[in-house]
Short mmCIF file of C-alpha atoms (C1' of nucleotides) in Angstrom, two decimals:
data_model
loop_
_atom_site.label_atom_id
_atom_site.label_comp_id
_atom_site.label_asym_id
_atom_site.label_seq_id
_atom_site.Cartn_x
_atom_site.Cartn_y
_atom_site.Cartn_z
CA MET F 1 102.65 83.80 70.39
CA THR F 2 100.31 81.76 72.58
CA VAL F 3 100.48 80.82 75.97
CA ARG F 4 100.93 77.24 76.54
CA THR F 5 100.97 76.00 80.04
CA ARG F 6 101.06 72.14 81.48
CA PHE F 7 100.51 70.25 84.27
CA ALA F 8 102.84 67.56 84.54
CA PRO F 9 102.05 65.20 87.97
CA SER F 10 103.81 61.62 88.21
CA PRO F 11 101.69 58.99 88.55
CA THR F 12 102.57 57.83 92.07
CA GLY F 13 99.16 57.83 94.02
CA MET F 14 95.98 59.88 93.90
CA LEU F 15 95.64 63.68 92.34
CA HIS F 16 96.07 65.90 95.76
CA LEU F 17 94.76 68.92 96.83
CA GLY F 18 98.25 70.78 96.16
CA GLY F 19 98.60 68.90 92.55
CA ALA F 20 94.87 69.86 91.96
CA ARG F 21 95.20 73.78 93.00
CA THR F 22 98.90 73.38 90.78
CA ALA F 23 96.58 72.06 87.72
CA LEU F 24 93.84 74.95 87.92
CA PHE F 25 96.47 78.00 87.92
CA ASN F 26 98.30 76.34 84.95
CA TRP F 27 94.65 75.95 83.70
CA LEU F 28 93.34 79.72 84.47
CA TRP F 29 96.38 80.98 83.15
CA ALA F 30 95.53 78.93 79.68
CA ARG F 31 92.20 79.96 79.55
CA ASN F 32 93.01 83.69 80.61
CA GLN F 33 95.18 84.02 78.06
CA GLY F 34 93.47 82.03 75.49
CA GLY F 35 96.32 79.81 75.39
CA LYS F 36 96.59 75.94 75.84
CA PHE F 37 96.74 73.35 78.53
CA ILE F 38 98.82 70.45 78.08
CA LEU F 39 98.57 67.27 80.15
CA ARG F 40 101.64 65.25 80.32
CA ILE F 41 102.14 62.17 82.55
CA GLU F 42 105.71 62.04 84.36
CA ASP F 43 105.78 58.31 84.69
CA THR F 44 109.69 57.89 84.37
CA ASP F 45 110.17 55.91 87.66
CA LYS F 46 108.89 52.88 86.49
CA GLU F 47 109.01 51.10 90.26
CA ARG F 48 106.20 54.01 91.65
CA SER F 49 104.08 54.77 88.58
CA THR F 50 100.99 53.04 88.51
CA LEU F 51 98.16 52.73 85.79
CA GLU F 52 95.47 52.72 88.34
CA SER F 53 97.32 56.44 89.66
CA VAL F 54 97.15 57.34 85.74
CA ASP F 55 93.09 56.62 85.80
CA GLU F 56 92.70 58.86 88.86
CA ILE F 57 94.65 61.55 88.16
CA LEU F 58 92.97 62.01 84.61
CA ALA F 59 89.11 61.09 86.39
CA SER F 60 90.08 63.66 89.27
CA LEU F 61 91.06 66.32 86.27
CA LYS F 62 87.52 65.82 84.06
CA TRP F 63 85.82 65.71 87.85
CA LEU F 64 86.87 69.07 88.24
CA GLY F 65 86.56 70.15 84.70
CA LEU F 66 89.95 71.18 84.31
CA GLU F 67 89.69 69.83 80.79
CA TRP F 68 93.31 69.89 78.79
CA ASP F 69 93.49 70.60 75.00
CA GLU F 70 96.86 68.38 74.05
CA GLY F 71 97.54 65.40 75.87
CA PRO F 72 98.03 62.96 77.94
CA PHE F 73 101.53 62.43 76.87
CA PHE F 74 103.62 59.67 78.70
CA GLN F 75 107.27 60.21 79.29
CA SER F 76 107.40 56.41 79.07
CA GLN F 77 106.54 56.96 75.21
CA ARG F 78 108.95 59.13 74.29
CA THR F 79 111.99 57.57 75.37
CA ALA F 80 113.69 58.06 71.67
CA LEU F 81 113.63 61.39 72.10
CA TYR F 82 114.99 61.76 75.21
CA ASP F 83 118.25 58.86 74.29
CA GLN F 84 118.70 61.26 71.60
CA LYS F 85 118.93 64.13 73.87
CA VAL F 86 121.65 62.40 76.27
CA GLU F 87 123.22 61.15 73.31
CA HIS F 88 123.81 64.83 72.01
CA LEU F 89 125.07 66.02 75.20
CA LEU F 90 127.41 63.28 75.35
CA ARG F 91 128.75 63.91 72.08
CA GLU F 92 129.45 67.45 72.84
CA GLY F 93 130.91 66.77 76.32
CA LYS F 94 128.69 68.26 78.32
CA ALA F 95 127.35 65.00 80.18
CA TYR F 96 129.81 61.98 80.63
CA ARG F 97 129.36 58.48 81.19
CA CYS F 98 129.91 57.54 85.15
CA TYR F 99 130.61 53.92 86.32
CA CYS F 100 130.88 54.18 89.84
CA THR F 101 128.98 51.62 91.92
CA LYS F 102 126.27 52.42 94.51
CA GLU F 103 129.00 51.29 96.93
CA GLU F 104 131.73 53.83 96.15
CA LEU F 105 129.20 56.69 96.05
CA ASP F 106 127.64 55.73 99.37
CA ALA F 107 131.58 55.75 100.59
CA SER F 108 132.09 59.17 99.05
CA ARG F 109 128.93 60.72 100.11
CA ALA F 110 129.73 59.86 103.72
CA ALA F 111 132.83 60.59 104.05
CA LEU F 112 131.94 64.11 102.83
CA GLU F 113 129.16 64.16 105.13
CA ALA F 114 131.83 63.49 107.99
CA ALA F 115 133.07 66.10 106.96
CA GLY F 116 130.57 68.81 107.25
CA LYS F 117 130.42 69.34 103.58
CA LYS F 118 127.43 68.30 100.99
CA PRO F 119 127.04 64.84 99.86
CA MET F 120 127.50 65.50 96.51
CA TYR F 121 129.37 63.26 93.77
CA ASN F 122 133.01 63.59 94.09
CA ARG F 123 132.67 63.64 90.21
CA ALA F 124 135.65 60.92 89.66
CA CYS F 125 134.40 60.27 86.74
CA ARG F 126 134.02 63.57 85.31
CA ASP F 127 137.75 63.86 83.48
CA LYS F 128 137.84 59.77 82.26
CA GLY F 129 136.45 60.23 78.78
CA LEU F 130 133.42 59.03 77.69
CA GLY F 131 133.75 55.13 78.40
CA ASP F 132 132.93 52.41 77.05
CA PRO F 133 128.75 53.03 76.08
CA LEU F 134 128.16 49.01 77.03
CA GLN F 135 129.57 48.92 80.48
CA PRO F 136 126.96 49.90 82.92
CA HIS F 137 126.80 53.33 83.67
CA VAL F 138 124.83 56.51 84.50
CA VAL F 139 125.13 59.64 82.65
CA ARG F 140 125.82 62.40 84.40
CA ILE F 141 125.64 65.98 83.27
CA LYS F 142 128.86 67.91 83.97
CA ALA F 143 128.07 71.23 85.74
CA PRO F 144 129.73 74.36 85.87
CA LEU F 145 132.32 74.29 89.25
CA THR F 146 132.34 78.04 89.54
CA GLY F 147 129.66 81.16 88.52
CA ILE F 148 126.49 81.60 89.26
CA THR F 149 123.24 80.04 87.73
CA SER F 150 120.23 82.83 88.18
CA PHE F 151 116.88 83.13 86.80
CA THR F 152 113.44 85.36 87.13
CA ASP F 153 110.71 84.09 88.99
CA SER F 154 107.58 86.13 88.26
CA LEU F 155 106.81 86.05 92.16
CA ARG F 156 109.95 86.66 94.06
CA GLY F 157 112.03 87.98 91.33
CA VAL F 158 115.48 87.16 90.71
CA VAL F 159 116.79 84.18 92.85
CA GLU F 160 120.75 83.13 92.63
CA PHE F 161 122.36 79.60 92.97
CA ASN F 162 126.23 79.26 93.60
CA ASN F 163 127.12 76.86 90.70
CA ALA F 164 129.47 75.03 93.25
CA GLU F 165 126.02 73.89 95.16
CA LEU F 166 125.39 71.99 91.93
CA ASP F 167 125.64 68.56 91.32
CA ASP F 168 126.75 66.51 88.45
CA PHE F 169 123.37 64.91 88.73
CA VAL F 170 122.46 61.82 87.03
CA ILE F 171 120.27 62.19 84.05
CA ARG F 172 120.07 58.60 82.87
CA ARG F 173 120.24 55.51 84.96
CA THR F 174 121.58 52.67 84.21
CA ASP F 175 119.02 50.77 83.19
CA GLY F 176 118.61 53.98 80.89
CA GLY F 177 115.51 55.57 82.39
CA VAL F 178 115.87 58.92 82.25
CA MET F 179 115.63 61.34 85.30
CA TYR F 180 113.19 63.92 86.07
CA ASN F 181 115.05 67.20 85.77
CA PHE F 182 116.56 65.96 82.24
CA VAL F 183 112.87 64.67 81.15
CA VAL F 184 111.25 68.05 82.46
CA VAL F 185 113.28 70.18 80.23
CA VAL F 186 113.44 68.64 77.03
CA ASP F 187 109.37 67.93 77.67
CA ASP F 188 108.92 71.45 78.71
CA ALA F 189 110.98 72.82 75.70
CA GLU F 190 110.09 70.82 72.91
CA MET F 191 106.21 71.06 73.73
CA GLY F 192 106.76 75.08 73.48
CA ILE F 193 105.98 75.69 77.49
CA ALA F 194 107.37 79.33 77.42
CA HIS F 195 105.81 79.73 80.93
CA VAL F 196 106.55 77.08 84.02
CA ILE F 197 103.61 77.43 86.76
CA ARG F 198 104.42 74.68 89.40
CA GLY F 199 105.34 74.17 93.38
CA ASP F 200 107.70 75.95 94.45
CA ASP F 201 109.35 72.33 95.97
CA HIS F 202 110.54 72.83 92.45
CA LEU F 203 112.45 75.76 93.05
CA ALA F 204 115.62 74.70 94.03
CA ASN F 205 115.71 72.31 90.77
CA THR F 206 114.92 75.21 88.96
CA PRO F 207 119.01 75.97 88.36
CA LYS F 208 119.78 72.56 87.48
CA GLN F 209 117.10 72.77 84.65
CA ILE F 210 118.49 76.34 83.73
CA LEU F 211 121.61 74.24 83.21
CA LEU F 212 120.43 71.63 81.12
CA TYR F 213 118.05 74.37 78.83
CA LYS F 214 121.45 75.83 78.42
CA ALA F 215 122.92 72.45 77.75
CA LEU F 216 120.57 71.60 75.43
CA GLY F 217 120.48 74.84 73.59
CA TYR F 218 117.00 75.52 74.32
CA GLY F 219 115.40 78.84 75.59
CA ILE F 220 114.58 79.42 79.39
CA PRO F 221 111.09 79.77 80.02
CA ARG F 222 109.71 82.00 82.50
CA PHE F 223 108.97 80.72 85.61
CA THR F 224 106.41 80.73 88.49
CA HIS F 225 106.46 79.15 91.48
CA VAL F 226 103.54 78.56 93.75
CA SER F 227 103.80 78.14 97.22
CA MET F 228 102.56 74.86 98.98
CA ILE F 229 99.51 74.08 100.93
CA LEU F 230 100.20 72.89 104.24
CA GLY F 231 97.59 70.58 107.24
CA PRO F 232 96.44 72.60 110.07
CA ASP F 233 99.96 71.43 111.82
CA LYS F 234 101.64 73.63 109.43
CA LYS F 235 103.20 70.62 107.69
CA ARG F 236 102.47 69.87 103.45
CA LEU F 237 99.16 68.58 103.28
CA SER F 238 99.25 64.72 102.92
CA LYS F 239 98.06 61.32 104.27
CA ARG F 240 98.60 61.99 107.86
CA HIS F 241 95.63 65.00 107.58
CA GLY F 242 93.15 62.88 106.46
CA ALA F 243 91.79 63.14 102.62
CA GLU F 244 93.44 65.03 100.90
CA SER F 245 92.95 63.07 97.17
CA VAL F 246 90.83 65.12 94.98
CA MET F 247 88.43 61.96 94.88
CA ALA F 248 87.89 62.69 98.63
CA TYR F 249 85.91 65.78 97.86
CA ARG F 250 83.71 64.40 95.56
CA ASP F 251 82.43 62.27 97.75
CA MET F 252 82.01 64.04 100.82
CA GLY F 253 79.27 65.95 98.33
CA TYR F 254 81.65 69.28 97.29
CA LEU F 255 80.91 70.77 94.16
CA PRO F 256 83.77 70.93 91.54
CA ASP F 257 83.43 74.63 90.94
CA ALA F 258 83.50 74.95 95.08
CA MET F 259 86.68 73.45 95.17
CA LEU F 260 88.32 75.39 92.38
CA ASN F 261 86.96 78.62 93.96
CA CYS F 262 88.36 77.25 97.11
CA PHE F 263 91.53 76.41 95.68
CA ALA F 264 92.30 79.66 93.78
CA ARG F 265 91.60 81.16 96.90
CA MET F 266 94.25 79.85 98.53
CA GLY F 267 97.56 81.74 97.35
CA TRP F 268 95.37 83.91 94.94
CA GLY F 269 93.29 87.10 95.63
CA PHE F 270 91.03 89.45 93.45
CA GLY F 271 90.23 92.30 96.48
CA ASN F 272 88.14 91.74 98.97
CA GLN F 273 86.20 89.11 96.90
CA GLU F 274 85.11 85.56 97.95
CA ILE F 275 82.94 83.47 95.68
CA PHE F 276 83.75 83.68 92.08
CA THR F 277 82.54 81.25 89.14
CA ARG F 278 84.48 79.32 87.21
CA GLN F 279 84.30 81.79 84.39
CA GLU F 280 84.98 84.69 86.96
CA LEU F 281 88.67 82.56 88.14
CA ILE F 282 89.26 82.78 84.02
CA GLU F 283 88.67 86.58 83.47
CA LYS F 284 89.86 87.55 86.85
CA PHE F 285 93.12 85.50 87.45
CA SER F 286 96.59 87.00 87.08
CA LEU F 287 99.69 85.50 88.11
CA ASP F 288 100.88 88.67 89.65
CA LYS F 289 98.35 88.18 92.42
CA ILE F 290 99.21 84.95 93.52
CA THR F 291 100.85 85.11 96.98
CA MET F 292 104.13 83.75 97.82
CA SER F 293 103.61 82.08 101.55
CA PRO F 294 102.51 78.74 102.26
CA ALA F 295 98.23 78.13 102.84
CA VAL F 296 97.00 76.40 105.38
CA PHE F 297 94.07 74.25 104.09
CA ASP F 298 90.75 74.85 106.34
CA ILE F 299 87.72 72.31 105.45
CA ALA F 300 85.42 74.89 107.30
CA LYS F 301 86.12 77.56 104.75
CA LEU F 302 85.36 75.08 101.97
CA ASP F 303 82.20 74.21 103.74
CA SER F 304 80.89 77.98 103.50
CA ILE F 305 82.23 78.57 100.07
CA ASN F 306 80.44 75.32 98.87
CA MET F 307 77.38 76.18 100.49
CA GLN F 308 77.67 79.54 98.54
CA HIS F 309 78.25 77.54 95.24
CA MET F 310 75.29 75.74 95.86
CA LYS F 311 72.79 78.71 96.36
CA ILE F 312 73.84 80.03 92.66
CA THR F 313 73.66 76.40 91.44
CA PRO F 314 70.32 75.80 89.05
CA ASP F 315 68.10 73.60 91.19
CA ALA F 316 67.75 70.93 88.52
CA GLU F 317 71.29 70.85 88.21
CA LEU F 318 71.85 70.59 91.90
CA ALA F 319 69.04 67.91 92.36
CA ARG F 320 70.92 65.84 89.22
CA LEU F 321 74.47 66.33 91.37
CA ALA F 322 73.03 65.05 94.53
CA LEU F 323 71.03 62.38 93.56
CA PRO F 324 73.67 59.81 93.42
CA PHE F 325 74.34 60.35 96.73
CA LEU F 326 70.57 60.18 97.53
CA ARG F 327 70.32 56.90 95.58
CA LYS F 328 72.46 55.42 98.17
CA THR F 329 69.72 55.18 100.61
CA ARG F 330 66.34 55.88 98.02
CA PRO F 331 67.10 53.84 94.68
CA ASP F 332 63.92 55.04 93.77
CA ALA F 333 64.11 58.65 93.62
CA THR F 334 64.95 60.30 90.40
CA ALA F 335 66.23 64.17 89.32
CA GLU F 336 62.79 65.32 89.01
CA LYS F 337 61.14 64.68 91.76
CA LEU F 338 64.28 66.10 93.93
CA ALA F 339 64.52 69.02 92.02
CA ALA F 340 61.20 69.95 93.48
CA ILE F 341 62.40 70.01 96.78
CA VAL F 342 66.10 71.19 96.23
CA PRO F 343 64.54 74.60 97.32
CA LEU F 344 64.34 73.79 100.23
CA LEU F 345 67.31 72.36 101.11
CA LYS F 346 70.00 74.43 99.08
CA GLU F 347 69.69 77.17 101.72
CA ARG F 348 70.41 74.37 104.99
CA SER F 349 72.99 72.17 103.35
CA ARG F 350 76.59 72.48 102.87
CA THR F 351 77.44 69.47 100.79
CA LEU F 352 75.61 67.14 98.43
CA VAL F 353 75.45 64.77 100.92
CA GLU F 354 73.50 66.98 103.41
CA LEU F 355 71.39 67.89 101.23
CA ALA F 356 70.67 64.38 99.94
CA ALA F 357 70.30 63.35 103.80
CA GLY F 358 67.86 66.21 104.14
CA ALA F 359 65.92 65.04 101.30
CA GLU F 360 64.96 61.38 103.24
CA TRP F 361 61.52 62.45 104.64
CA PHE F 362 60.21 63.13 100.89
CA PHE F 363 61.23 59.85 99.65
CA THR F 364 59.65 58.33 102.27
CA LYS F 365 56.71 55.92 102.12
CA ASP F 366 56.34 55.25 105.94
CA VAL F 367 57.74 57.57 108.54
CA VAL F 368 60.05 56.24 110.64
CA TYR F 369 60.29 58.60 113.87
CA GLN F 370 63.44 58.93 115.79
CA PRO F 371 62.35 57.87 119.49
CA ASP F 372 63.59 61.03 121.41
CA ALA F 373 61.41 63.22 118.78
CA ALA F 374 58.11 61.05 119.29
CA ALA F 375 58.15 60.72 122.89
CA LYS F 376 58.93 64.52 123.21
CA PHE F 377 56.40 65.86 120.39
CA LEU F 378 54.12 62.98 119.34
CA ALA F 379 53.16 62.16 122.93
CA GLU F 380 49.04 62.27 123.67
CA LYS F 381 49.36 65.85 124.96
CA ALA F 382 50.02 66.22 120.74
CA ARG F 383 46.70 64.74 119.65
CA PRO F 384 44.67 67.56 119.95
CA ALA F 385 47.28 70.12 117.59
CA LEU F 386 47.48 67.08 115.46
CA GLU F 387 43.83 66.43 114.91
CA ALA F 388 43.21 70.19 114.58
CA SER F 389 45.88 70.62 111.94
CA ILE F 390 44.10 67.75 110.09
CA ALA F 391 40.75 69.43 110.00
CA ALA F 392 42.71 72.95 109.01
CA ILE F 393 44.56 71.13 105.95
CA ASP F 394 41.34 69.38 104.84
CA ALA F 395 39.96 72.62 104.87
CA ALA F 396 42.15 74.56 103.28
CA PRO F 397 40.96 75.59 100.01
CA VAL F 398 45.01 75.53 98.32
CA MET F 399 48.30 74.13 99.54
CA GLY F 400 50.25 77.19 99.29
CA HIS F 401 53.01 77.56 101.98
CA ASN F 402 51.87 81.26 102.57
CA GLU F 403 48.11 80.62 103.29
CA LEU F 404 49.24 77.76 105.27
CA LYS F 405 50.83 79.17 107.18
CA GLY F 406 47.92 81.96 107.75
CA ALA F 407 45.60 79.12 108.32
CA PHE F 408 47.88 77.52 111.07
CA THR F 409 48.54 80.93 113.00
CA ASP F 410 44.57 81.51 113.26
CA LEU F 411 44.78 77.85 114.52
CA ALA F 412 47.50 78.56 116.83
CA ALA F 413 45.10 81.68 118.08
CA LYS F 414 42.29 79.77 118.31
CA LEU F 415 43.48 77.12 120.37
CA GLY F 416 45.35 79.34 122.55
CA MET F 417 48.64 78.05 122.03
CA GLY F 418 52.22 78.87 119.76
CA LEU F 419 52.81 78.55 116.43
CA LYS F 420 55.83 76.48 117.28
CA ASP F 421 53.38 73.83 119.58
CA ILE F 422 51.86 72.89 116.78
CA ALA F 423 54.43 73.25 114.31
CA GLN F 424 57.02 70.60 116.25
CA PRO F 425 54.54 67.91 116.52
CA VAL F 426 53.26 68.37 112.71
CA ARG F 427 57.29 68.52 112.12
CA VAL F 428 57.83 65.16 113.24
CA ALA F 429 54.71 63.80 112.34
CA LEU F 430 55.92 64.37 108.58
CA THR F 431 59.51 63.86 108.75
CA GLY F 432 60.19 61.63 111.98
CA GLY F 433 62.50 64.33 113.05
CA THR F 434 63.19 67.78 115.03
CA VAL F 435 64.96 69.31 112.03
CA SER F 436 63.82 70.11 108.53
CA PRO F 437 62.80 72.51 106.16
CA GLY F 438 59.79 74.66 107.14
CA ILE F 439 56.88 72.44 107.46
CA PHE F 440 54.12 74.68 105.36
CA GLU F 441 56.77 74.34 102.51
CA MET F 442 57.04 70.64 102.89
CA MET F 443 53.27 70.06 103.36
CA GLU F 444 53.15 72.32 99.86
CA VAL F 445 55.19 70.11 98.37
CA LEU F 446 53.64 66.94 99.63
CA GLY F 447 50.47 68.00 99.00
CA LYS F 448 47.30 67.75 100.98
CA GLU F 449 46.76 63.61 100.37
CA GLU F 450 49.87 62.83 101.62
CA THR F 451 50.11 65.47 104.55
CA VAL F 452 46.76 64.06 105.93
CA ARG F 453 47.93 60.54 105.60
CA ARG F 454 51.33 61.49 107.89
CA LEU F 455 49.62 63.42 110.12
CA THR F 456 47.05 60.72 110.76
CA ALA F 457 49.68 57.98 110.69
CA ALA F 458 51.28 59.83 113.62
CA LEU F 459 47.87 60.30 115.28
CA ASN F 460 47.29 56.22 114.81
CA ARG F 461 50.84 55.25 115.81
"C1'" G Q 1 124.54 70.62 108.30
"C1'" G Q 2 124.25 73.26 103.66
"C1'" C Q 3 121.85 76.20 99.94
"C1'" C Q 4 117.44 78.19 98.72
"C1'" C Q 5 112.19 80.34 99.90
"C1'" C Q 6 108.49 82.16 103.19
"C1'" A Q 7 106.46 85.15 107.41
"C1'" U Q 8 99.72 90.34 108.62
"C1'" C Q 9 93.69 88.20 112.89
"C1'" G Q 10 92.60 80.53 114.93
"C1'" U Q 11 92.70 79.74 109.18
"C1'" C Q 12 92.51 82.19 104.46
"C1'" U Q 13 93.65 87.13 102.76
"C1'" A Q 14 93.56 92.81 101.42
"C1'" G Q 15 97.12 96.13 101.86
"C1'" U Q 16 102.87 97.39 96.69
"C1'" G Q 17 105.91 104.32 102.42
"C1'" G Q 18 101.46 108.75 104.16
"C1'" C Q 19 94.26 106.75 102.39
"C1'" C Q 20 95.75 101.81 108.76
"C1'" U Q 21 92.48 104.01 114.78
"C1'" A Q 22 95.50 97.80 109.55
"C1'" G Q 23 89.78 95.92 105.43
"C1'" G Q 24 87.07 91.32 104.58
"C1'" A Q 25 85.84 86.23 104.69
"C1'" C Q 26 85.80 81.51 107.28
"C1'" A Q 27 85.26 79.54 112.19
"C1'" U Q 28 84.69 81.27 117.29
"C1'" C Q 29 81.12 83.94 121.01
"C1'" G Q 30 76.52 87.71 121.86
"C1'" C Q 31 72.26 89.43 120.08
"C1'" C Q 32 68.28 89.91 116.28
"C1'" C Q 33 64.49 87.35 112.96
"C1'" U Q 34 62.08 82.21 113.68
"C1'" C Q 35 57.81 76.20 112.94
"C1'" U Q 36 63.06 73.12 114.18
"C1'" C Q 37 67.59 73.29 112.13
"C1'" A Q 38 69.82 76.52 108.88
"C1'" C Q 39 69.92 80.84 105.77
"C1'" G Q 40 70.14 86.20 106.46
"C1'" G Q 41 70.84 90.77 109.41
"C1'" C Q 42 73.59 93.08 113.49
"C1'" G Q 43 77.97 93.22 116.77
"C1'" C Q 44 82.19 91.54 120.15
"C1'" A Q 45 86.87 89.50 120.29
"C1'" A Q 46 91.12 88.96 117.18
"C1'" A Q 47 96.84 89.87 113.49
"C1'" C Q 48 101.32 93.21 111.02
"C1'" A Q 49 107.09 87.32 114.91
"C1'" C Q 50 111.33 89.77 117.11
"C1'" G Q 51 115.40 93.08 116.96
"C1'" G Q 52 118.09 96.69 114.22
"C1'" G Q 53 119.01 100.00 110.57
"C1'" U Q 54 116.81 103.80 105.49
"C1'" U Q 55 113.14 107.64 105.88
"C1'" C Q 56 109.89 113.85 108.28
"C1'" G Q 57 107.24 109.07 108.09
"C1'" A Q 58 106.76 102.31 108.01
"C1'" C Q 59 102.57 96.60 107.49
"C1'" U Q 60 104.99 98.41 103.30
"C1'" C Q 61 112.58 98.79 101.64
"C1'" C Q 62 117.04 96.94 103.45
"C1'" C Q 63 120.26 93.68 107.23
"C1'" G Q 64 119.80 90.23 111.17
"C1'" U Q 65 117.59 86.87 114.54
"C1'" U Q 66 113.46 83.42 115.51
"C1'" G Q 67 109.82 80.65 113.19
"C1'" G Q 68 107.84 77.63 108.94
"C1'" G Q 69 108.27 75.25 104.34
"C1'" G Q 70 111.34 73.34 100.23
"C1'" C Q 71 116.01 70.83 98.07
"C1'" U Q 72 119.79 68.43 98.86
"C1'" A Q 73 118.40 60.16 95.37
"C1'" C Q 74 120.37 56.13 89.69
"C1'" C Q 75 112.11 59.90 93.31
"C1'" A Q 76 109.17 63.29 91.05
#
RNA sequence: GGCCCCAUCGUCUAGUGGCCUAGGACAUCGCCCUCUCACGGCGCAAACACGGGUUCGACUCCCGUUGGGGCUACCA
C-alpha cells in the first residue's frame, strides 16, 4: 500500500517556520517511501481564513520546492461530505444536538472552574433525544464517560488518556460549519492518510479524534507528533521573534535547499552529518530518527548552512537566484555577467543578499569612493603605488590573476614595500571600498582596459 | 488549576546499559593562512537539570522533583 501523507495548514496567516518543517517531514516521508503528498487547506474557520493566506502558503511551499501530488483540497468545498457524516453520527446515536446557549455554557463552566474542576460541558442535552433540527443547535459527540483511549505515537510509544478527561466537544456549529477535530478525521480517513505527521500541539487532540475515527467506522492511522520550533526565549516561535514566515527568509536571500536542510536538522539527525542536499534528505529521511524535544531556531546556524549550500550551487544557478536582489540597485545587471564573478563572491557570502551586495563593484560605471577608504588609501602618498600599478598592468602580457599576482609581488619588492601597501589603494580604486574579493581576481574579470581606467580615475580624482 | 508531552555544551544534535576521559556542527575566543573581507586549517572553553531507585555497571531503564511546552473554544 502506498504511503500517503498530507500537510493541512489553516489559512489564517503566513506559512511559518514550524509549519514549513511539518510540511517538509510529510513531504520527505512520502518521497522516501515513493508515496503521495497531499495538500489540504483547513479553512473551516470562516472568520479567520483568508484568500491571501492561501496564496501565501501555496507560494511558500512552491518556493521551498515542496510540490504536492494531490490538492490543494479546500475543506470549505467539502461541506456536503461533512454534513453527511454528521447526520450519520446523529442517526446512530453517537452524536446529539445541543441547544444550550452561550450564556448557559459560560455559567456552567465558570461554576465548575470555581469548584476547581475541569471546565467541561455539563452534558445537559446529552440524553434529551435528538430534538428539533430546525431550532438553532450545535452537534456534539457523545464521548464515553469512563475507560481509556490510547494510541501509539511512533516516537513516544503508547499514550493514554482517561476518557473522563474528554469532553462532549462540538463537531458542528450553530451556523452549520464543522469543527477542526471532526473534519480532520473525516478528511484524513477519506483521503487515505494512513500516516499522520503533525505538530505535537495536536497530541492532546488525538484521543478526541480517535473517538471520531471509531464512531465513523474508520481505521486508525499511525501518528507521529513532531515537536515545536521555539524562539530564543524558548517560547513557541511567533511574530514576537521577528521573521517567522517562510517568505521573509526568501527575501533575506536564503536558498530553498538551505531552508530545507536547516528545518530537517531541527528535530532530525543522521549521525554527524550537517549538510544535506534535497536528494540526500529524501534518501536518508526516516521517522524513527526524529527527536522529541523542541528545537530553538538559530539564524546563525541557518547562515552557515546557507553558505555551504551556496558553495555547492553551480555558478550560473547562483547568479540566476541572486539576480533579483542585484537588480534592485543595478537594473541593467544580467545573469550572464553576474555568473562571471560568482566564483569570487560565493565563498564570502552567507546569503544571496550579501552576494548581490558584493557584486556592486563589477556593475558600476563610476566608482563611488567611501570617504574613509579614500582618505586612508587614496591620499597623495598612494600615488607611486597606483602609478606603478598602472604601468605593471599595461605591461602585463595576460590578465590572469596568478600572473598579475606575480607581477605585483615583483613590483612591491622593487618599490621596497609590502604587497598590502599596493593592494589596498588598488582595492579602493577598483571598488570604492576596503572589502572585496582579491584584487587580482577582480582585475582578471574587469579586464585590462577597465582596470586601468579605474586606477587612472582614482589617480585623477 | 486539570490532563498530556519534553529535558545532553549558549544553540542544533550524536549517543538505544559498558565503545563516554560524553562526539560533531553553529556561535564565541585564540593561533595559522593572507592584498581587505571572507573561506579554509589548527586549537581553547563549553553539557548529560536535580534527587532517589534498578543494575556488577547508568547519559542511556523506572519513580519523583524542578523547568519548559502543549491541550483544556460554536480556533486550527
